PDB file of C-alpha atoms in Angstrom:
ATOM      1  CA  MET A 214      -0.041  -0.464  -0.643  1.00 47.00           C
ATOM      2  CA  ALA A 215       1.554   3.390  -0.611  1.00 48.00           C
ATOM      3  CA  ILE A 216       2.009   6.028   1.793  1.00 48.00           C
ATOM      4  CA  THR A 217       0.769   9.395   1.799  1.00 50.00           C
ATOM      5  CA  ASN A 218       3.245  11.754   2.904  1.00 54.00           C
ATOM      6  CA  ASP A 219       1.671  15.089   3.251  1.00 55.00           C
ATOM      7  CA  ARG A 220       4.264  16.868   5.546  1.00 54.00           C
ATOM      8  CA  ALA A 221       5.109  19.020   1.683  1.00 53.00           C
ATOM      9  CA  PRO A 222       1.707  20.336   1.556  1.00 55.00           C
ATOM     10  CA  ARG A 223       1.073  20.974   4.461  1.00 51.00           C
ATOM     11  CA  ARG A 224       4.609  23.175   4.633  1.00 50.00           C
ATOM     12  CA  ARG A 225       3.379  24.903   1.738  1.00 54.00           C
ATOM     13  CA  VAL A 226       0.548  26.727   3.112  1.00 48.00           C
ATOM     14  CA  ASP A 227       2.552  27.710   6.258  1.00 60.00           C
ATOM     15  CA  ALA A 228       5.350  29.081   4.084  1.00 62.00           C
ATOM     16  CA  ARG A 229       2.269  31.268   2.781  1.00 73.00           C
ATOM     17  CA  SER A 230       0.456  31.869   5.974  1.00 88.00           C
ATOM     18  CA  THR A 231       3.914  32.724   7.436  1.00 93.00           C
ATOM     19  CA  VAL A 232       4.162  34.883   3.877  1.00 94.00           C
ATOM     20  CA  GLN A 233       0.817  36.557   4.329  1.00 94.00           C
ATOM     21  CA  ARG A 234       1.282  37.048   7.641  1.00 95.00           C
ATOM     22  CA  ILE A 235       5.381  39.720   6.952  1.00 96.00           C
ATOM     23  CA  THR A 236       3.034  41.323   3.898  1.00 95.00           C
ATOM     24  CA  ALA A 237      -0.460  42.303   6.473  1.00 95.00           C
ATOM     25  CA  ALA A 238       2.968  43.332   9.177  1.00 95.00           C
ATOM     26  CA  GLY A 239       4.553  44.990   6.097  1.00 94.00           C
ATOM     27  CA  ARG A 240       0.800  47.489   6.137  1.00 92.00           C
ATOM     28  CA  THR A 241       1.194  48.481   9.167  1.00 93.00           C
ATOM     29  CA  VAL A 242       4.605  48.893  10.096  1.00 93.00           C
ATOM     30  CA  LEU A 243       4.591  50.928   6.603  1.00 90.00           C
ATOM     31  CA  GLY A 244       1.400  52.793   6.994  1.00 86.00           C
ATOM     32  CA  LYS A 245       2.794  54.615  10.620  1.00 86.00           C
ATOM     33  CA  GLY A 246       6.006  55.636   7.994  1.00 82.00           C
ATOM     34  CA  GLU A 247       9.513  54.766   8.460  1.00 78.00           C
ATOM     35  CA  GLY A 248      10.159  51.328  10.213  1.00 87.00           C
ATOM     36  CA  SER A 249      12.135  48.606   9.007  1.00 93.00           C
ATOM     37  CA  LEU A 250      12.810  45.208   9.010  1.00 96.00           C
ATOM     38  CA  GLU A 251      12.552  44.304  12.875  1.00 96.00           C
ATOM     39  CA  GLN A 252      10.498  45.888  13.216  1.00 96.00           C
ATOM     40  CA  ILE A 253       8.017  44.017  10.624  1.00 96.00           C
ATOM     41  CA  ALA A 254       9.556  41.415  11.838  1.00 96.00           C
ATOM     42  CA  ALA A 255       7.629  41.546  15.655  1.00 96.00           C
ATOM     43  CA  GLU A 256       4.153  42.376  13.584  1.00 96.00           C
ATOM     44  CA  ALA A 257       4.422  39.593  12.351  1.00 95.00           C
ATOM     45  CA  GLY A 258       5.315  37.325  14.968  1.00 95.00           C
ATOM     46  CA  VAL A 259       7.660  35.608  13.307  1.00 95.00           C
ATOM     47  CA  GLY A 260      11.747  35.685  14.240  1.00 95.00           C
ATOM     48  CA  ILE A 261      14.201  38.586  11.844  1.00 96.00           C
ATOM     49  CA  ALA A 262      15.085  34.845  10.228  1.00 96.00           C
ATOM     50  CA  THR A 263      11.751  33.556   9.077  1.00 95.00           C
ATOM     51  CA  LEU A 264      12.063  37.304   7.785  1.00 96.00           C
ATOM     52  CA  TYR A 265      14.699  36.571   5.757  1.00 96.00           C
ATOM     53  CA  ARG A 266      14.407  33.511   4.476  1.00 94.00           C
ATOM     54  CA  HIS A 267      11.226  34.894   2.914  1.00 95.00           C
ATOM     55  CA  PHE A 268      12.072  37.926   2.342  1.00 96.00           C
ATOM     56  CA  PRO A 269      15.676  39.327   0.737  1.00 94.00           C
ATOM     57  CA  ASN A 270      15.748  42.599   0.982  1.00 94.00           C
ATOM     58  CA  ARG A 271      13.776  45.312   1.827  1.00 94.00           C
ATOM     59  CA  GLU A 272      12.705  45.677  -2.040  1.00 94.00           C
ATOM     60  CA  ALA A 273      10.679  42.226  -1.136  1.00 95.00           C
ATOM     61  CA  VAL A 274       8.935  43.733   1.746  1.00 95.00           C
ATOM     62  CA  VAL A 275       7.983  46.366  -0.979  1.00 93.00           C
ATOM     63  CA  ARG A 276       6.862  44.407  -3.708  1.00 94.00           C
ATOM     64  CA  ALA A 277       4.406  42.015  -1.988  1.00 95.00           C
ATOM     65  CA  VAL A 278       2.671  44.982   0.065  1.00 93.00           C
ATOM     66  CA  LEU A 279       2.251  46.619  -3.520  1.00 92.00           C
ATOM     67  CA  ASP A 280       1.184  43.257  -4.593  1.00 93.00           C
ATOM     68  CA  ASP A 281      -1.650  42.774  -2.536  1.00 93.00           C
ATOM     69  CA  ILE A 282      -2.371  46.721  -2.638  1.00 91.00           C
ATOM     70  CA  LEU A 283      -3.278  46.113  -6.826  1.00 90.00           C
ATOM     71  CA  GLU A 284      -4.761  42.671  -5.278  1.00 91.00           C
ATOM     72  CA  THR A 285      -6.921  43.321  -2.272  1.00 91.00           C
ATOM     73  CA  ASP A 286      -7.701  47.384  -2.742  1.00 90.00           C
ATOM     74  CA  LEU A 287      -7.136  48.177  -6.960  1.00 91.00           C
ATOM     75  CA  LEU A 288      -8.614  45.535  -8.513  1.00 91.00           C
ATOM     76  CA  PRO A 289     -11.849  45.059  -7.594  1.00 92.00           C
ATOM     77  CA  MET A 290     -12.090  48.724  -8.999  1.00 91.00           C
ATOM     78  CA  VAL A 291     -10.524  47.447 -12.449  1.00 90.00           C
ATOM     79  CA  GLU A 292     -12.879  44.861 -13.122  1.00 91.00           C
ATOM     80  CA  ARG A 293     -15.949  48.103 -11.301  1.00 91.00           C
ATOM     81  CA  ALA A 294     -14.755  50.233 -13.871  1.00 91.00           C
ATOM     82  CA  ALA A 295     -15.142  47.897 -17.163  1.00 86.00           C
ATOM     83  CA  ASP A 296     -18.983  48.898 -16.630  1.00 87.00           C
ATOM     84  CA  ALA A 297     -18.428  52.880 -16.948  1.00 89.00           C
ATOM     85  CA  THR A 298     -20.398  55.095 -20.063  1.00 89.00           C
ATOM     86  CA  ASP A 299     -15.960  57.506 -19.566  1.00 91.00           C
ATOM     87  CA  MET A 300     -13.601  55.458 -19.818  1.00 91.00           C
ATOM     88  CA  ARG A 301     -11.569  58.323 -19.352  1.00 90.00           C
ATOM     89  CA  GLN A 302     -12.779  59.104 -16.011  1.00 90.00           C
ATOM     90  CA  ALA A 303     -11.768  55.686 -14.463  1.00 91.00           C
ATOM     91  CA  LEU A 304      -8.154  55.302 -15.402  1.00 90.00           C
ATOM     92  CA  GLN A 305      -8.186  58.635 -13.664  1.00 89.00           C
ATOM     93  CA  ASP A 306     -10.473  57.218 -11.165  1.00 90.00           C
ATOM     94  CA  ILE A 307      -8.200  54.283 -10.916  1.00 90.00           C
ATOM     95  CA  ALA A 308      -4.398  55.919 -10.484  1.00 87.00           C
ATOM     96  CA  THR A 309      -6.601  58.448  -8.095  1.00 87.00           C
ATOM     97  CA  GLN A 310      -7.268  55.866  -5.985  1.00 88.00           C
ATOM     98  CA  LEU A 311      -3.538  54.218  -7.090  1.00 86.00           C
ATOM     99  CA  LEU A 312      -1.530  57.009  -5.007  1.00 83.00           C
ATOM    100  CA  ASP A 313      -4.544  57.167  -2.238  1.00 83.00           C
ATOM    101  CA  LEU A 314      -3.304  54.238  -1.388  1.00 84.00           C
ATOM    102  CA  ILE A 315      -0.088  53.971  -2.079  1.00 81.00           C
ATOM    103  CA  THR A 316       0.088  57.712   0.181  1.00 79.00           C
ATOM    104  CA  GLU A 317      -1.583  55.506   2.997  1.00 79.00           C
ATOM    105  CA  GLU A 318       1.338  53.205   3.033  1.00 78.00           C
ATOM    106  CA  ARG A 319       3.372  56.384   3.700  1.00 73.00           C
ATOM    107  CA  GLY A 320       6.622  54.291   4.541  1.00 82.00           C
ATOM    108  CA  MET A 321       6.670  52.285   1.575  1.00 84.00           C
ATOM    109  CA  VAL A 322       8.214  55.378  -0.404  1.00 81.00           C
ATOM    110  CA  THR A 323      11.255  55.401   1.642  1.00 83.00           C
ATOM    111  CA  PHE A 324      11.429  51.911   3.133  1.00 88.00           C
ATOM    112  CA  ALA A 325      12.935  50.168  -0.295  1.00 83.00           C
ATOM    113  CA  SER A 326      16.216  51.908  -2.000  1.00 81.00           C
ATOM    114  CA  ASN A 327      14.611  52.355  -4.994  1.00 82.00           C
ATOM    115  CA  PHE A 328      10.525  52.122  -4.903  1.00 83.00           C
ATOM    116  CA  ALA A 329      10.861  53.378  -8.732  1.00 81.00           C
ATOM    117  CA  ASP A 330      12.410  50.056  -9.834  1.00 84.00           C
ATOM    118  CA  VAL A 331       9.865  47.962  -7.910  1.00 88.00           C
ATOM    119  CA  ALA A 332       6.726  50.145  -8.424  1.00 86.00           C
ATOM    120  CA  VAL A 333       6.772  49.879 -11.879  1.00 85.00           C
ATOM    121  CA  ASP A 334       8.210  45.611 -12.425  1.00 86.00           C
ATOM    122  CA  VAL A 335       5.160  45.609  -9.888  1.00 88.00           C
ATOM    123  CA  LEU A 336       2.549  48.118 -12.269  1.00 86.00           C
ATOM    124  CA  GLN A 337       3.704  45.795 -15.799  1.00 84.00           C
ATOM    125  CA  HIS A 338       1.813  42.762 -13.571  1.00 81.00           C
ATOM    126  CA  PHE A 339      -0.926  44.698 -13.420  1.00 84.00           C
ATOM    127  CA  SER A 340      -1.560  46.641 -16.251  1.00 84.00           C
ATOM    128  CA  ALA A 341      -3.037  44.247 -18.220  1.00 84.00           C
ATOM    129  CA  SER A 342      -5.700  44.176 -16.704  1.00 88.00           C
ATOM    130  CA  LEU A 343      -6.034  47.881 -17.073  1.00 88.00           C
ATOM    131  CA  HIS A 344      -5.608  46.932 -21.038  1.00 89.00           C
ATOM    132  CA  PRO A 345      -9.338  46.933 -22.077  1.00 90.00           C
ATOM    133  CA  LEU A 346      -9.498  49.942 -20.432  1.00 91.00           C
ATOM    134  CA  LEU A 347      -7.010  51.494 -22.131  1.00 91.00           C
ATOM    135  CA  ARG A 348      -8.514  50.681 -25.203  1.00 92.00           C
ATOM    136  CA  ARG A 349     -11.514  51.144 -24.935  1.00 92.00           C
ATOM    137  CA  ALA A 350     -11.082  54.522 -23.911  1.00 92.00           C
ATOM    138  CA  GLN A 351      -8.768  54.685 -27.368  1.00 93.00           C
ATOM    139  CA  GLU A 352     -11.999  53.412 -29.336  1.00 93.00           C
ATOM    140  CA  ALA A 353     -14.059  56.155 -27.471  1.00 91.00           C
ATOM    141  CA  GLY A 354     -11.577  59.068 -28.644  1.00 93.00           C
ATOM    142  CA  GLN A 355     -11.056  59.685 -25.063  1.00 91.00           C
ATOM    143  CA  ILE A 356      -7.647  58.665 -24.908  1.00 92.00           C
ATOM    144  CA  ARG A 357      -4.801  59.581 -27.158  1.00 92.00           C
ATOM    145  CA  PRO A 358      -4.266  56.300 -29.661  1.00 92.00           C
ATOM    146  CA  ASP A 359       0.266  56.296 -29.565  1.00 91.00           C
ATOM    147  CA  LEU A 360       0.011  55.078 -25.543  1.00 89.00           C
ATOM    148  CA  THR A 361       0.385  51.567 -25.064  1.00 86.00           C
ATOM    149  CA  ALA A 362      -0.083  48.888 -22.647  1.00 80.00           C
ATOM    150  CA  GLU A 363       3.487  49.529 -22.022  1.00 80.00           C
ATOM    151  CA  ASP A 364       3.055  52.185 -21.437  1.00 86.00           C
ATOM    152  CA  ILE A 365       0.599  52.469 -19.025  1.00 84.00           C
ATOM    153  CA  PRO A 366       3.365  51.426 -15.135  1.00 83.00           C
ATOM    154  CA  HIS A 367       6.484  54.751 -16.902  1.00 82.00           C
ATOM    155  CA  PHE A 368       3.082  57.081 -16.962  1.00 82.00           C
ATOM    156  CA  LEU A 369       2.114  55.575 -13.302  1.00 81.00           C
ATOM    157  CA  VAL A 370       5.198  55.708 -11.533  1.00 81.00           C
ATOM    158  CA  MET A 371       5.738  58.613 -13.180  1.00 78.00           C
ATOM    159  CA  ALA A 372       2.977  60.246 -10.429  1.00 76.00           C
ATOM    160  CA  VAL A 373       3.447  58.116  -7.853  1.00 73.00           C
ATOM    161  CA  ALA A 374       7.547  59.323  -7.251  1.00 68.00           C
ATOM    162  CA  GLY A 375       6.401  62.329  -7.016  1.00 64.00           C
ATOM    163  CA  LEU A 376       2.426  62.742  -5.203  1.00 62.00           C
ATOM    164  CA  ALA A 377       2.742  59.669  -2.695  1.00 58.00           C
ATOM    165  CA  LEU A 378       4.657  61.107   0.117  1.00 56.00           C
ATOM    166  CA  PRO A 379       2.942  62.692   2.692  1.00 53.00           C
ATOM    167  CA  SER A 380       4.307  66.471   2.051  1.00 58.00           C
ATOM    168  CA  ALA A 381       1.523  66.124  -1.096  1.00 62.00           C
ATOM    169  CA  ALA A 382      -2.382  67.220   0.521  1.00 72.00           C
ATOM    170  CA  PRO A 383      -5.025  65.020  -1.354  1.00 75.00           C
ATOM    171  CA  SER A 384      -6.090  68.653  -3.658  1.00 79.00           C
ATOM    172  CA  LEU A 385      -2.339  68.770  -5.077  1.00 77.00           C
ATOM    173  CA  ARG A 386      -3.114  65.316  -6.489  1.00 77.00           C
ATOM    174  CA  ALA A 387      -6.226  66.057  -7.749  1.00 81.00           C
ATOM    175  CA  ARG A 388      -4.358  68.826  -9.929  1.00 83.00           C
ATOM    176  CA  PHE A 389      -1.368  67.496 -10.622  1.00 82.00           C
ATOM    177  CA  LEU A 390      -3.038  63.476 -12.101  1.00 83.00           C
ATOM    178  CA  ALA A 391      -5.862  66.369 -13.473  1.00 86.00           C
ATOM    179  CA  LEU A 392      -2.558  67.127 -15.717  1.00 85.00           C
ATOM    180  CA  LEU A 393      -1.424  64.650 -15.857  1.00 84.00           C
ATOM    181  CA  PHE A 394      -4.401  62.794 -18.058  1.00 86.00           C
ATOM    182  CA  ASP A 395      -5.273  66.282 -20.423  1.00 88.00           C
ATOM    183  CA  ALA A 396      -2.122  65.212 -21.827  1.00 85.00           C
ATOM    184  CA  LEU A 397      -3.238  61.693 -22.738  1.00 86.00           C
ATOM    185  CA  ASP A 398      -5.834  64.017 -24.334  1.00 86.00           C
ATOM    186  CA  PRO A 399      -5.986  63.061 -28.315  1.00 85.00           C
ATOM    187  CA  ALA A 400      -7.588  66.265 -30.106  1.00 83.00           C
ATOM    188  CA  THR A 401      -4.200  68.159 -28.262  1.00 78.00           C
ATOM    189  CA  ALA A 402      -1.557  65.646 -28.971  1.00 79.00           C
ATOM    190  CA  THR A 403       1.528  66.510 -29.829  1.00 83.00           C
ATOM    191  CA  PRO A 404       3.146  62.250 -31.666  1.00 84.00           C
ATOM    192  CA  LEU A 405       5.307  60.451 -29.203  1.00 82.00           C
ATOM    193  CA  PRO A 406       8.303  60.186 -30.235  1.00 84.00           C
ATOM    194  CA  PRO A 407      10.217  56.112 -30.302  1.00 80.00           C
ATOM    195  CA  LEU A 408      11.393  55.158 -27.067  1.00 70.00           C
ATOM    196  CA  LEU A 409      14.959  54.074 -28.867  1.00 71.00           C
ATOM    197  CA  ALA A 410      17.151  51.088 -27.221  1.00 65.00           C
ATOM    198  CA  ASN A 411      19.578  51.242 -24.892  1.00 61.00           C
ATOM    199  CA  GLU A 412      18.142  54.152 -23.570  1.00 57.00           C
ATOM    200  CA  GLU A 413      17.726  55.115 -19.678  1.00 52.00           C
ATOM    201  CA  ASP A 414      13.985  54.458 -18.554  1.00 54.00           C
ATOM    202  CA  LEU A 415      11.934  56.461 -16.317  1.00 49.00           C
ATOM    203  CA  ARG A 416      12.718  53.945 -13.515  1.00 48.00           C
ATOM    204  CA  THR A 417      16.609  54.609 -13.580  1.00 53.00           C
ATOM    205  CA  ALA A 418      15.981  57.497 -14.045  1.00 49.00           C
ATOM    206  CA  VAL A 419      14.634  58.194 -10.749  1.00 46.00           C
ATOM    207  CA  GLY A 420      16.740  55.146  -9.089  1.00 50.00           C
ATOM    208  CA  ASN A 421      19.971  57.203  -9.660  1.00 50.00           C
ATOM    209  CA  VAL A 422      18.340  60.538  -8.567  1.00 41.00           C
ATOM    210  CA  SER A 423      17.258  59.582  -5.957  1.00 44.00           C
ATOM    211  CA  HIS A 424      21.026  58.117  -5.553  1.00 48.00           C
ATOM    212  CA  GLY A 425      22.018  60.520  -6.450  1.00 48.00           C
ATOM    213  CA  ARG A 426      20.393  62.821  -3.050  1.00 43.00           C
ATOM    214  CA  ARG A 427      20.827  59.631  -0.869  1.00 41.00           C
ATOM    215  CA  ARG A 428      24.954  60.867  -2.073  1.00 37.00           C
ATOM    216  CA  VAL A 429      24.419  64.401  -0.676  1.00 33.00           C
TER     217      VAL A 429
END
């Protein structure tokens, strides 16, 4: 008779549970402002060695927290937007909500050594869910036709880098987002220049600025 061994599945469930607890603890700690990996481990009720086993650095924690924000708080809003009549406004509302959520985790932007790098990677995966909304907005003549799904993460990170900080008041975020989305109006759009190979992308540029500031 074959002997079944359920230890491996149980370990996987335990690992998922630990990851979920650490991610939730990351949101709690970073929501209060600056924090440390030790504080996150304590909040999750695990040792620092356990945290490092699942999250080898600060960027990994930020990636998990941002993934959780998008999955639990923003994707339902994206799904509801599928029935919207004004797709450009729906996209602007999603961008506003993203900024509000990241601002609530106000320590997250400065916790990682290069938040822009992590954010672009996470948002590239998330942008697949926004692609149908973008296409519908373009078909309705509400968004310039030369904007691509690949542009969305960079567009959003540009807004996040400038506005997802405690000092950025909600009214300021609303004004700046309105200006950004006006740039997507096809009626007055200047054709976008092509992207060239081997050029510095937005996350590298933001990272270089950020590193330069830290060296001063």
